PDB file of C-alpha atoms in Angstrom:
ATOM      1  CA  UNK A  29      22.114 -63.917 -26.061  1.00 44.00           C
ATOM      2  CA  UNK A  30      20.354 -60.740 -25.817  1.00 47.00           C
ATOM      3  CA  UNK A  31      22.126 -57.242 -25.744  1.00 48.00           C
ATOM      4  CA  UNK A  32      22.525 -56.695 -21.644  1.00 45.00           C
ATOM      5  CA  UNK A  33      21.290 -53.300 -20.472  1.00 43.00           C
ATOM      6  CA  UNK A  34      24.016 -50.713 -18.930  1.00 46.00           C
ATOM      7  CA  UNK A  35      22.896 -49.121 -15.690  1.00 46.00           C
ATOM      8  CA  UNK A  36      24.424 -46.443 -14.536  1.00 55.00           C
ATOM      9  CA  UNK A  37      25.863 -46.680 -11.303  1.00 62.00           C
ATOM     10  CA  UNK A  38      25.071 -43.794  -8.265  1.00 70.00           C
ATOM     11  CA  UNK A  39      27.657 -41.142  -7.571  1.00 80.00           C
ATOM     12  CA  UNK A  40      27.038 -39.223  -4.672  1.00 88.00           C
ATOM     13  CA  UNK A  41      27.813 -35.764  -5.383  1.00 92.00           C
ATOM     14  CA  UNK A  42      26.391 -31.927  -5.128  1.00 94.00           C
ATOM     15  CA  UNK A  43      23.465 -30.541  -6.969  1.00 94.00           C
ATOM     16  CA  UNK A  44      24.084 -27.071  -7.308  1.00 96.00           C
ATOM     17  CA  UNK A  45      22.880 -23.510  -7.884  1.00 96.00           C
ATOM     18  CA  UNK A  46      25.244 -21.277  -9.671  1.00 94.00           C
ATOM     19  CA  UNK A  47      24.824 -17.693 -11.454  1.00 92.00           C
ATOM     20  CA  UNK A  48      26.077 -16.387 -14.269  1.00 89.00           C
ATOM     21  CA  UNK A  49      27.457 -13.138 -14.456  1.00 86.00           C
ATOM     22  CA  UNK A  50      26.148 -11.690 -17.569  1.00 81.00           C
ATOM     23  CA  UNK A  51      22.151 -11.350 -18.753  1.00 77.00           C
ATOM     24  CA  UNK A  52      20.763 -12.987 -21.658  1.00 74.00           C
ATOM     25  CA  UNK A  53      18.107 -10.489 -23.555  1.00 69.00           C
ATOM     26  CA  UNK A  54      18.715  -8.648 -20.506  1.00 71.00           C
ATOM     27  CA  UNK A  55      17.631 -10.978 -17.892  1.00 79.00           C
ATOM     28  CA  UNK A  56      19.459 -13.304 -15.641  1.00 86.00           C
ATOM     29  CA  UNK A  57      19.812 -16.915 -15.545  1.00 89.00           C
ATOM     30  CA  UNK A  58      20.903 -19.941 -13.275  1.00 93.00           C
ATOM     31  CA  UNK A  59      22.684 -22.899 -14.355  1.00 94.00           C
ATOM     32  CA  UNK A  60      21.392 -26.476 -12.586  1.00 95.00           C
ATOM     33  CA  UNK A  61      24.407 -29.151 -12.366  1.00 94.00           C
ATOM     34  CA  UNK A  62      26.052 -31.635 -10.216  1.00 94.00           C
ATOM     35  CA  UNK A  63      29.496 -32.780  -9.533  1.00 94.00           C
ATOM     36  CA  UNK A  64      31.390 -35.472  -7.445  1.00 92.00           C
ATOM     37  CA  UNK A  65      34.296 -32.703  -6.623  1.00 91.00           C
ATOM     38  CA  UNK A  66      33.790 -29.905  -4.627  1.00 93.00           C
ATOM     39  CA  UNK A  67      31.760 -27.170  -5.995  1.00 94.00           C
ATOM     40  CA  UNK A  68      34.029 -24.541  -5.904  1.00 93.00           C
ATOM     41  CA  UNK A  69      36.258 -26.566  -8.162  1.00 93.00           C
ATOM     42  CA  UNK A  70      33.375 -26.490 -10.205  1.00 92.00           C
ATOM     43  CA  UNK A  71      33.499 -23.106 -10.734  1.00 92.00           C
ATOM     44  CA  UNK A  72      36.693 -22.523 -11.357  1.00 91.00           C
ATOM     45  CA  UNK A  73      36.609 -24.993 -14.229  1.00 90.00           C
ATOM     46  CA  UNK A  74      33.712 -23.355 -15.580  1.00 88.00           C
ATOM     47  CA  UNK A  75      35.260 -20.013 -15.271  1.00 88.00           C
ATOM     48  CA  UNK A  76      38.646 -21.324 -16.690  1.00 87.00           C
ATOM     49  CA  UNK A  77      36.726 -22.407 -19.703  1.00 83.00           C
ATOM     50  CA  UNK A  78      34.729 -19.366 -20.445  1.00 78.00           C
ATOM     51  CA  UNK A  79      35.185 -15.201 -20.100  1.00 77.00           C
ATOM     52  CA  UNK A  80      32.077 -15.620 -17.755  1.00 84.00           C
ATOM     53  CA  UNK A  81      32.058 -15.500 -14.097  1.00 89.00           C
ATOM     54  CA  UNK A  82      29.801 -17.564 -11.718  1.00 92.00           C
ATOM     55  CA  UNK A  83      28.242 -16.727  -8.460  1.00 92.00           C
ATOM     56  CA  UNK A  84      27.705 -20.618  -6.803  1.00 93.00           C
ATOM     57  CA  UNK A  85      24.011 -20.089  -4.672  1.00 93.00           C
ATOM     58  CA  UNK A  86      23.070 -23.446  -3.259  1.00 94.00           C
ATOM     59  CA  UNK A  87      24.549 -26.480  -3.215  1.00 93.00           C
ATOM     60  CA  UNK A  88      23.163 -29.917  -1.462  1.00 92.00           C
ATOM     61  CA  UNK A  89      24.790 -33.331  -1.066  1.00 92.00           C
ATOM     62  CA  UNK A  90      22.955 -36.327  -2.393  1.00 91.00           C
ATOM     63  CA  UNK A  91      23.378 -39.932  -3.177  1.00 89.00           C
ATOM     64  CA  UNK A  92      22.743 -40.167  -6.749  1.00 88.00           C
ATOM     65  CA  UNK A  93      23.964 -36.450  -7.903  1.00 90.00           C
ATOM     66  CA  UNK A  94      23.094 -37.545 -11.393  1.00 91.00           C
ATOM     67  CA  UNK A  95      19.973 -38.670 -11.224  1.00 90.00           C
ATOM     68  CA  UNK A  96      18.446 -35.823  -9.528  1.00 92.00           C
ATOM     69  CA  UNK A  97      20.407 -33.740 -11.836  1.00 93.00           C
ATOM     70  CA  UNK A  98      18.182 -35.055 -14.890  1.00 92.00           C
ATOM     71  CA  UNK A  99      15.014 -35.078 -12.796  1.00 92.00           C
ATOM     72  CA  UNK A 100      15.495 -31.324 -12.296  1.00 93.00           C
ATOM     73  CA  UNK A 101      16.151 -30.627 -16.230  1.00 92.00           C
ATOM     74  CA  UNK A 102      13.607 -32.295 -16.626  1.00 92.00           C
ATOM     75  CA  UNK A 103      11.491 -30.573 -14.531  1.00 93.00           C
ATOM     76  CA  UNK A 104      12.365 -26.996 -15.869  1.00 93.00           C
ATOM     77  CA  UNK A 105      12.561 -27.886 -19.644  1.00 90.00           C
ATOM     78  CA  UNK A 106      10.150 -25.000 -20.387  1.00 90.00           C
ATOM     79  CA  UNK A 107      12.282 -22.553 -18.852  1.00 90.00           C
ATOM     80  CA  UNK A 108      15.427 -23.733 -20.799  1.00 89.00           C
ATOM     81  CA  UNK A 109      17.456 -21.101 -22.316  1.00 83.00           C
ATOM     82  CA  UNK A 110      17.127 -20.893 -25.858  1.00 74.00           C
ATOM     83  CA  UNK A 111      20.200 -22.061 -27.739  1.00 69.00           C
ATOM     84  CA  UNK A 112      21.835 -22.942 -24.727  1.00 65.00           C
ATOM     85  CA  UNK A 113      22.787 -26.133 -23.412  1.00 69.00           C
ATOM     86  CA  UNK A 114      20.826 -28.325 -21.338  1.00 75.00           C
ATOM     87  CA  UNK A 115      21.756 -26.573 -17.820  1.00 88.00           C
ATOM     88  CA  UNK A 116      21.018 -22.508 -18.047  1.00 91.00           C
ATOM     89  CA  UNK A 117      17.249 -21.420 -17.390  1.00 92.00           C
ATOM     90  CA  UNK A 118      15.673 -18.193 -17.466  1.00 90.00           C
ATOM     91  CA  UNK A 119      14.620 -18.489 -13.662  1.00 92.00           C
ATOM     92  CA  UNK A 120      15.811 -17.330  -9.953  1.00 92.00           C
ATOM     93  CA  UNK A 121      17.510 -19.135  -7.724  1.00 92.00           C
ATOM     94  CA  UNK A 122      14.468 -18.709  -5.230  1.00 92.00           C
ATOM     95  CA  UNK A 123      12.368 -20.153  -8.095  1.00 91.00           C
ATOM     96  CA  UNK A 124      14.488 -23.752  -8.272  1.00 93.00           C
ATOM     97  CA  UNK A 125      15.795 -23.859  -4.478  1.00 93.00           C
ATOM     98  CA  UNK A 126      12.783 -25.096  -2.847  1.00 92.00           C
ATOM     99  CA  UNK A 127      11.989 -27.679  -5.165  1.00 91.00           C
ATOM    100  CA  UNK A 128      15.875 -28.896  -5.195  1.00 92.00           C
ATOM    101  CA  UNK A 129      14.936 -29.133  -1.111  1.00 90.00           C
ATOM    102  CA  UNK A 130      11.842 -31.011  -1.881  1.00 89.00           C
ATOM    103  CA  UNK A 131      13.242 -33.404  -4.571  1.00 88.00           C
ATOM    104  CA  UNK A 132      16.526 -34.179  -2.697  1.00 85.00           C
ATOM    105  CA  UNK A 133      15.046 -35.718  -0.066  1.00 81.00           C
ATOM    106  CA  UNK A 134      14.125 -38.731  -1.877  1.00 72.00           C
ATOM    107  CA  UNK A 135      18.039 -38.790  -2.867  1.00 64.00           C
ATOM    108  CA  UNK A 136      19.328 -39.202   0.247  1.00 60.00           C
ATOM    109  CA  UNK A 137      19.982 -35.353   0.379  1.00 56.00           C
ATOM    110  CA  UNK A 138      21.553 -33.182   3.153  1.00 55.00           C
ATOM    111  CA  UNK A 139      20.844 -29.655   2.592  1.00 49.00           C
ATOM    112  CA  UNK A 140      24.572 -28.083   2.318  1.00 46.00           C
ATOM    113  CA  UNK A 141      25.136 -24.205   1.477  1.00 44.00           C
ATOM    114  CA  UNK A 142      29.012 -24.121   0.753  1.00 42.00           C
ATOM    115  CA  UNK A 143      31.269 -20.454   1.710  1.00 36.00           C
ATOM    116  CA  UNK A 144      32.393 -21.152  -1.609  1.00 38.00           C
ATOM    117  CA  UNK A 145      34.612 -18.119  -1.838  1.00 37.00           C
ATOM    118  CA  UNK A 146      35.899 -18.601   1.394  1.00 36.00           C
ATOM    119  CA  UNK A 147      37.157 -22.205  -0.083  1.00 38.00           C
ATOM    120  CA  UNK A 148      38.973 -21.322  -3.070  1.00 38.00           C
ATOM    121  CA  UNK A 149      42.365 -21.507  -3.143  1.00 35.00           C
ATOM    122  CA  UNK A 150      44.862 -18.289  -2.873  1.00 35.00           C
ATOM    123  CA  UNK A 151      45.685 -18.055  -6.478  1.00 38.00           C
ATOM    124  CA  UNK A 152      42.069 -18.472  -7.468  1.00 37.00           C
ATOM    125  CA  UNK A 153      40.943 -15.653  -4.973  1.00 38.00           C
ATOM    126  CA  UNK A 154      43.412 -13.277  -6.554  1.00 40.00           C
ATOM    127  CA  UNK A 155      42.476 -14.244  -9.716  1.00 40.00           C
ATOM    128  CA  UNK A 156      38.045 -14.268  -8.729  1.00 42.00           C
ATOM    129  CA  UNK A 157      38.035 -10.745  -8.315  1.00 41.00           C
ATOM    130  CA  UNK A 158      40.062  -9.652 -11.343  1.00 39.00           C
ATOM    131  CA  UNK A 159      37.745 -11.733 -13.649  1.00 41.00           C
ATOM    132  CA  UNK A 160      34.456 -10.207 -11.801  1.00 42.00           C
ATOM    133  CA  UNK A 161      35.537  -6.835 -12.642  1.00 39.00           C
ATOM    134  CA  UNK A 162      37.215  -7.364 -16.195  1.00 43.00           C
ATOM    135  CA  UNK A 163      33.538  -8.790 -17.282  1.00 47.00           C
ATOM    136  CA  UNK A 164      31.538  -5.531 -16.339  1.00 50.00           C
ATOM    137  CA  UNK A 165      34.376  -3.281 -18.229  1.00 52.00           C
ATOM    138  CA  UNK A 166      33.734  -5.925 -20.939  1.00 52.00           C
ATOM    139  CA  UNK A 167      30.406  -5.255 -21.046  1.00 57.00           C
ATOM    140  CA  UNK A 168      30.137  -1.076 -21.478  1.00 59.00           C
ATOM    141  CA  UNK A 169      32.547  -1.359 -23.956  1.00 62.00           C
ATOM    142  CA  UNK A 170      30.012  -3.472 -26.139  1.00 62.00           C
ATOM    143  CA  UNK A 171      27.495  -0.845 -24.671  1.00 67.00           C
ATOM    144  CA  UNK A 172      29.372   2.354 -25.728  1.00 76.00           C
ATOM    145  CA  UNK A 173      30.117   0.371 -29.358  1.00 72.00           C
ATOM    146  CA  UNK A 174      26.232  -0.347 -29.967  1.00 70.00           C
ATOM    147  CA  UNK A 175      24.848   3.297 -29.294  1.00 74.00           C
ATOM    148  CA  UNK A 176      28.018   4.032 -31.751  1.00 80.00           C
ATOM    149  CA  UNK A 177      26.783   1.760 -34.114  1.00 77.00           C
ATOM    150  CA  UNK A 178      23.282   2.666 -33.834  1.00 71.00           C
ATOM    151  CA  UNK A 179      24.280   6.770 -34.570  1.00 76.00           C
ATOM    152  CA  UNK A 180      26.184   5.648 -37.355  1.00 76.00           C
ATOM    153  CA  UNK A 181      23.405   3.590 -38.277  1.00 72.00           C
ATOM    154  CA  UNK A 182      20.292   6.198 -37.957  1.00 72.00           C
ATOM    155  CA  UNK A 183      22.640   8.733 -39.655  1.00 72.00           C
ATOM    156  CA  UNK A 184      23.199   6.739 -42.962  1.00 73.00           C
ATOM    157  CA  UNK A 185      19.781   5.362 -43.107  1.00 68.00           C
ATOM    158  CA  UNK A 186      18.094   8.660 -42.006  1.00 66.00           C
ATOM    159  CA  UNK A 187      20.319  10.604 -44.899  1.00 68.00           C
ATOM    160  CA  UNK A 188      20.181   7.605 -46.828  1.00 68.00           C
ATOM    161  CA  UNK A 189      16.293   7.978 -47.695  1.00 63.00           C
ATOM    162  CA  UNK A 190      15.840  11.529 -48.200  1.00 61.00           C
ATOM    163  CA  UNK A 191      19.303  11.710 -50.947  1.00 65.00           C
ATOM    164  CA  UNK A 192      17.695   8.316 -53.029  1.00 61.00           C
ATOM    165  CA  UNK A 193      13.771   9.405 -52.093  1.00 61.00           C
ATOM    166  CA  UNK A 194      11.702   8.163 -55.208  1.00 60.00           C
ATOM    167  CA  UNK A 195      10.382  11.602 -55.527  1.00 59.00           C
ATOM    168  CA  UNK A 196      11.441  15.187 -55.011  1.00 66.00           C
ATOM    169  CA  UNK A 197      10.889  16.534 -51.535  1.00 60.00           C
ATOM    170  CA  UNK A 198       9.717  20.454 -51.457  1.00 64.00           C
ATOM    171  CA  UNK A 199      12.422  22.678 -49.854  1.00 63.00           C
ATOM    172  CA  UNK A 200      10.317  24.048 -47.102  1.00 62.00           C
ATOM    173  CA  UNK A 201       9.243  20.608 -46.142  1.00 63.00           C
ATOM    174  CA  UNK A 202      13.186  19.226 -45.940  1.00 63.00           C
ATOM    175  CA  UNK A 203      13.486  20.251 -42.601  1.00 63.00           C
ATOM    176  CA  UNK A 204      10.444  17.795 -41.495  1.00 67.00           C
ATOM    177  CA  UNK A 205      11.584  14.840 -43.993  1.00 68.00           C
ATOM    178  CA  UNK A 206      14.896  15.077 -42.592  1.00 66.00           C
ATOM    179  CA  UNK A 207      13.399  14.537 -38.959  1.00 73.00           C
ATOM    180  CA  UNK A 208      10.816  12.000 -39.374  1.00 74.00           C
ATOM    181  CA  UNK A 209      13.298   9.888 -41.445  1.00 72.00           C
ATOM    182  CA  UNK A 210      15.557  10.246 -38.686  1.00 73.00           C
ATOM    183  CA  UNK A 211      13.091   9.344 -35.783  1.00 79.00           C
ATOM    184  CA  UNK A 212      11.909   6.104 -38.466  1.00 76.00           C
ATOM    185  CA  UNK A 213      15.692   5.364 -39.078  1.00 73.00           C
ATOM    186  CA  UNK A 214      16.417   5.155 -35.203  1.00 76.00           C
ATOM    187  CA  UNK A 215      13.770   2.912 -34.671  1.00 80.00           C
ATOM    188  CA  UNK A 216      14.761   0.446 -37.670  1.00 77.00           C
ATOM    189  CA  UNK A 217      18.499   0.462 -36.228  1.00 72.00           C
ATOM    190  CA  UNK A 218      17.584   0.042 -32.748  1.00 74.00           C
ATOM    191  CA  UNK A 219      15.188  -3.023 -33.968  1.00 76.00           C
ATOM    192  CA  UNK A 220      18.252  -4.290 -35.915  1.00 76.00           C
ATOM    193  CA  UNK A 221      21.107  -4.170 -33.255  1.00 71.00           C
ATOM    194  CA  UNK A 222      18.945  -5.287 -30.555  1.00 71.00           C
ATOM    195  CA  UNK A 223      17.875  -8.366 -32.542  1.00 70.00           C
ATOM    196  CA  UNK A 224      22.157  -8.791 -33.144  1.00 69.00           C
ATOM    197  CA  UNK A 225      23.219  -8.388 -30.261  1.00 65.00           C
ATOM    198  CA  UNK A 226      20.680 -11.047 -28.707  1.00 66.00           C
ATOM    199  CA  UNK A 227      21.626 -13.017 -31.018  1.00 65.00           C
ATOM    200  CA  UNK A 228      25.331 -13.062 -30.100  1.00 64.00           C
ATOM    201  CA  UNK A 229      24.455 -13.765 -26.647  1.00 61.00           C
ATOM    202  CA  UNK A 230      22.688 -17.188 -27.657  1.00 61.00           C
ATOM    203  CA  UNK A 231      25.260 -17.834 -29.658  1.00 62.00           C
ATOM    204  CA  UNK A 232      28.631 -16.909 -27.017  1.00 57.00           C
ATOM    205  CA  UNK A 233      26.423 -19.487 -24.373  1.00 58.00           C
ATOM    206  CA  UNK A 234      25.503 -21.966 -26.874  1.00 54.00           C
ATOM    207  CA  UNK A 235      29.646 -22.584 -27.860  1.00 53.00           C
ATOM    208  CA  UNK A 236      31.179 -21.984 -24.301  1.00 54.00           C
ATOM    209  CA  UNK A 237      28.154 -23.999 -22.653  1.00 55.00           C
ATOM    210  CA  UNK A 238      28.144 -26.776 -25.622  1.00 50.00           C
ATOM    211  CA  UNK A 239      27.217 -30.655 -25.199  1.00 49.00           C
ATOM    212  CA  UNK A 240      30.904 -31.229 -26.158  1.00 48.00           C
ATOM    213  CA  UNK A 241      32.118 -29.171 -23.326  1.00 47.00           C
ATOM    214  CA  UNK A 242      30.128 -30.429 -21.037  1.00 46.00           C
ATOM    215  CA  UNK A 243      31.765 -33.616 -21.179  1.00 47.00           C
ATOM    216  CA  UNK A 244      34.367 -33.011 -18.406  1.00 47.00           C
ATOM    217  CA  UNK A 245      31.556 -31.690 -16.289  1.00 44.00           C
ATOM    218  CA  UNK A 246      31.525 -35.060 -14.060  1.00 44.00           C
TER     219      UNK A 246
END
């Protein structure tokens, strides 16, 4: 007897809209997801399981959660975040929301915009606000530590490549080679720690926002 296909069954549940709060090569994204719980659960589990805070935008009820989950990664696959997981896209919510509208209705969807703060438990409102200002205090100290870096960075390249120059530099023209290798030096660190710290953005998303995490999404 031949292998009998699996079909998923429909679980009505909300599509929904959340944001981030933190940029990715300083722009922001939106993650695209469903769940059969409430959506403010949602977030709190997502929070729970990352440093990250999220901001939930739009939400809308639908018969087959799931499926119009897919259809809508689907749909914005070009806009995917790079080494993220499937679910975070460079875009706006005011870019996605419209077509969510559009699409839903042939889920059996009822357009539903939750007061998700307003339906978070005590403890969790106590603890929202705390995590929404740790992350910005988070932040500026990575800021202040990368213009650090990068001072530390011109100085020893700047220095660097006038002491070990392959040839010997005039005195009178010292002053200048001590300036332009400087102003060169700056640029090469700034090149350098940008690229980094991009770099450790993809890679703090692609860990907390894995496809083995996402497991107890649904």
């Amino acid at each position: 007897m031949g292998r009998m296909a699996t079909v998923e069954k429909p679980h009505a549940g909300y599509v929904y809209v959340l944001r981030p709060q933190v940029l990715i090569d300083g722009k922001r994204i939106i993650k695209i997801g469903s769940t059969t719980r409430s959506v403010a659960e949602r977030v709190r589990e997502l929070e729970n399981r990352s440093s990250v805070a999220f901001e939930a935008i739009y939400s809308i009820w639908v018969d087959d959660a799931r499926a119009l989950e897919l259809q809508l990664h689907a749909r914005y696959a070009n806009h995917r975040m790079v080494g993220g997981s499937v679910g975070f896209y460079h875009l706006l919510p005011e870019d996605v929301i419209p077509d969510i509208e559009a699409i839903a209705a042939g889920h059996g969807g009822t357009s539903f915009k939750e007061a998700h703060a307003d339906k978070r438990s005590a403890p969790a409102k106590k603890a929202g606000p705390r995590r929404k200002i740790a992350a910005p205090r988070v932040k500026a100290s990575l800021e202040i530590a990368s213009y650090i870096i990068w001072f530390l960075a011109t100085m020893l390249l700047g220095f660097g490549a006038i002491l070990y120059a392959p040839v010997e530099i005039p005195r009178e023209f010292e002053v200048y080679a001590v300036g332009a290798s400087l102003i060169v030096a700056a640029i090469v660190a700034r090149v350098i720690l940008v690229s980094a710290k991009r770099l450790i953005e993809i890679c703090f998303f692609s860990h907390r926002f894995s496809p083995a995490m996402r497991e107890k999404e649904h």
